[in-house]
C-alpha cells in the first residue's frame, strides 16, 4: 500500500521526467523551527518528528531520521509505502548513497531549491556527478498540496533600543565595514534571527522564535529589507525609512539580485543561503562565515544587564512553579501535561513575556531519560509523590531569553538516583568554575562538565552547552561547548548553557542547566584569562544531593549559589513561596 | 655590507632571470631534523637555529624565524645584509607577503622544489598568481656551495622482528588494502620514519632519528625501495629480496614515477611529498592523509612490551645520573655541558642504546625557562648547590624511544618555586588520571593538565603532549595533546608525552614529563572508556612538592607512583643509588 500523497507526487514526477524527488524539513531561511508552510515532509509522509528527509523514487520511498524518532517513525510510516532508514546506524545507507545506488546514469532528481542550502547542494551535485545525475530545482509539493498553509503574515514590531543596546544604524555600519574588508559590494542575509538582530525587529512567524520571514540585502550604500509589507505598521515603516532602510516585497529579492552587475561581488554564507537565491545571482559570490552570528553572540553591557534581570524574574517564576508542584503533588491530580500548562501560565504573568523559547521538556521518571520528550495524551504520566521530575523550559521576554533545567524530587528516590544527581551537579560546578585562557574553544572545556560522569563510565549523548540568543532563538551559534571541533573562541559577553546530565533509559533522566556568561578573570604575563558567571537562579534540589560525594569547594559553591538564589528571588515571591525557598536553599 | 654567499647567489639568480630566491630549512623528506646537506639556510646566512626561511631579492634579503631565535638571529645576521623578520609578531609581514609586496608583476621566484612540499607550493602559487609571479624550481645553492656535504651514506640495518612486532610483509599488505580502498594503484611515501617503520629498517643518516634517506613506492603488486644501495649490506639485500622488495637507486625514482601510466592513480600526502616528486609524475595523483603515521602511532603488544622494558632501563640510567649530580654538586665542578656528557655516557652503557632521541635540554636556574635551551661555551652555567635544574632528555634504543623530563632541586629553592613545581605536578597527575570516552581527541583533554596553572593565571606556551615513536622519532604524529583542533582520536596503544610546565622568564623553568599510553578502562551501555598508563619511571623531586597543596588523591598518586619507581628500578641500581632512590621515593 502506498499513501495517496506519495502517489500524487509520483504522477507529477513523471510529468516532469524526474526519477527521484527529495523532500527536506527545512524552510528557505535555514531555521531551526519551521512554520507550517514548510512542513511538507510531515504532510507527505505522516511522520511528524522534528527532523527527517523523504526521498521518493518511482518504485520506492524512504525516510531518513535519527535515533530520537525511530519508534515514532515506524508507527507513523505504517502502510505508507515509505521505508524507515535509520541515520547513523551501521547497515543503513545515507539518503545520498541510497539515491546514488538506486538511480541509473543520467537520471534526474527534483528538489525545492528554496529549502536547500548551497553547501549541501554542492555536495549533492558532486556525489551525483559521477553518474551524470542531474538535479532539477522545482517545488512539486506546491502543485499537489492543495490546502498548503501560506507564509505566515504576523505583525513585526521594533525591539526597543533600551533592550537592544546598539542601534540598527550602528549594526549596519559594522556590516558595511565587513563588506569592505572582504572586498565585496553586497551582503545577502537570509537567517531570520540575524535579520531581526541587525534591524532591531522582532516578529512571530515561527513558534519559539521571535522573527519574521524576510531577507536582508546590504550594500555599501543601501539596505533593503525584503518582507511582506503588510507585516509592518506605519510607524515601523517610517522608523525604518528614517534609518534609510528600503522595504520591498519578500518575493522581489530574486529579481533584484538578478540585476546586480556581473562585476560586483556578493557575500553569501553557503551554509544558510538557499539555492534559489544563489541561482538568481549573476554577480560573483564569495562564501563567508555567518558574520552576524559572531557579532550577536557577544552580548554588550545593555543586553547583559537586561538578560540578568530577566533571568531573575524567570527564576522566580520557576520557583513559584516548583513550590506549586511540591505542595500539590500529593493532593492534586498532576500530570506531565497539566503541570506544563501551569508553568506556562505562571511565566505568562510576567509583563515582558512573549512566548516560550522552546517546547518544554517535562519528563517524569523514565520519561526524563528521553532528551527531547514532549508528553501527549497517549504517553502522559500522572505524577506521584515519588521519583524525579525533569523540567527543561524557558521563555522569550522583551529583555531576554531563558533556558533552565531543574530535576527535582517528588518524594522517595533511590540511592543510585541521588548518586547520579550528585555527579551531574559536580559536572555543572566543574564547568562553572572553569578558568580559561583567551583563545579557548568549547571543545577544550567540555571535559570539565563530563569528568564526574566519565570517571564513572557514564556519558551523556549530547553537547554540554549551546549559545543562547538575547530575546532571540534559544539555540544560537556559533559558540558551543561539546567535544566537537568547532573552531569558535569563547569571548567575553558570550552567553551559553551549562547542562550536563545522566540519562538511564527506562529508569530516569537527570539534567541540571544554568545559563552562564563569559566574563574576565585576570590578566598576567601569560595572557588574558576568563571565567564564567552563572546568571540563572533557581534552587538545585538539595534533597537529591549526596553531600559526602562533594568536595569542600563544591559544597561551598552550592551553598553560595543558593544564598544568591534566595537573595535575588525572595523579593519577588510571596510569604509561602519564600518559606519554601528558604528551606530549599539551606546550607548543606 | 653583504655576505659573500648572498652575493654569489644574486649573481646566479641574475643568470637565471630570477627576481627572488627562497632558501628553506627542509630536506626532501619533510624531516624534523635535517642532515648537513640540507642546512643551506645556515650556510648562506650564518643563522644556525633549527627553523627559519631566507628570501633573497636583488637588493635586499630577509630571514623569518620564530620567538625562540630572535636574539640568536640578530647576533648571527649582523653585517650579513640579511634583515630579521620576526614570525608571529605584529608589524612583521610573512615572507610570502614580503615577496608579494616587493616584486613586480610577472616576476620570477626560484626555489628548490626538492625541499618544498606540494601543499605549501600550492599556497605559494595561489598567492603569487594574483601578480602573475611564477615559481621556477631549481637548486641554485648547489652551484655556489662548493664544499656542500653530500647525502649521508650510513649503513642501514634491520629492525629485528622480536622488536618490530609485525613483519614488513604484513605492513605492506595493510598498505595495499589501503591503496585498494582509495581506488588507487600506487602509494608513494617519502617520510623516512614511515619508510623505516614499514620495512622494519633503521639507519643513521640523521641525528636523533634512526632512519635512512630513501623513498618507497608501493603498488598492488610491487614494492620498490629507492635508496643509495651502498647503504645495504648483502644480508639485508637478500632479506629484502626474499620479501619481494625491489631495491633501486635513490635518484631513479623520478624517472620511474614518470613512466607510470597516465591512467593510473598514485596516492600522495601533499603535506610531505616534495614538488620535484610531484612534478615527475604524469599519472593522476590523489591526496591522502599520512596513513602510515596513523598505523604506526598505534603500538602493538610486542612494541609496547619492549617499550615498557626500555623505559625502565632508561629510568634507571636517569636515576644513576640524578644521584651522581646530587652527590657531586657540592664537591665537583659541574656545568650544564659536562652533566650532559655524563648523562650521555650513562645512557650509552645500555647495550641497546643507539643514540640520543634529541639534543638534551639541560637548563639551570633561568636557563630552565628557555624551552629549547642548549648550552654552549658562552652560555653554559656552573651548577651550585641551590636552585633548580631542568633535565629533558631521551634515548633511542633498539627496543624503544625515551623522552623524560625531571626538574630537581640542587639545594635551597624559594617558596614560589615549590608552589609552581607543585602546580605542574598537579597538572601531570590530572592528565594521567583522565578517563575518556572513545572518540576523544587531545584538544578535549589538554585542559586537565593546564587547569592547575590556569586557575592561577599561569600558562605554558606549548602543547601538553606529543606522540612518541617506537625506536623512531621522538616527535611523531598524528595524535597530540594541545588546545589545537587536531582531529585525531586517541586510540588504544597510542604513546604520548605528558609534559606540563611553568616557565618564568629570567627566573626558572619547571617541566615534569612522563610517557603515557592509552589503555582500556571500562565499557558500559554509554560506550567504551580509556585511561592512561604511565610508563616512565624516575623520581619526581619530593623536596620541591608542597604537600599541603595536593588533594588526598594526588598525594596517593605520587606515593603509589614512587612505590612503583622504586620497585621497578631498584633491581638495576647499586647499593648507594638504591639508598638514594629509597629516600627520594619515600611517602609524603
Coordinates of C-alpha atoms in Angstrom, one line a residue, chain B residues 170-183 291:
Chain B
X170 CA 52.1 -7.8 6.9
X171 CA 52.6 -4.0 6.9
X172 CA 52.8 -3.8 3.1
X173 CA 49.7 -5.9 2.9
X174 CA 47.8 -3.4 5.1
X175 CA 49.1 -0.6 2.8
X176 CA 47.9 -2.4 -0.3
X177 CA 44.4 -2.7 1.2
X178 CA 44.5 1.0 1.8
X179 CA 45.5 1.6 -1.9
X180 CA 42.6 -0.5 -3.0
X181 CA 40.2 1.2 -0.6
X182 CA 41.3 4.5 -2.0
X183 CA 40.7 3.2 -5.6
X291 CA 48.1 6.8 6.6

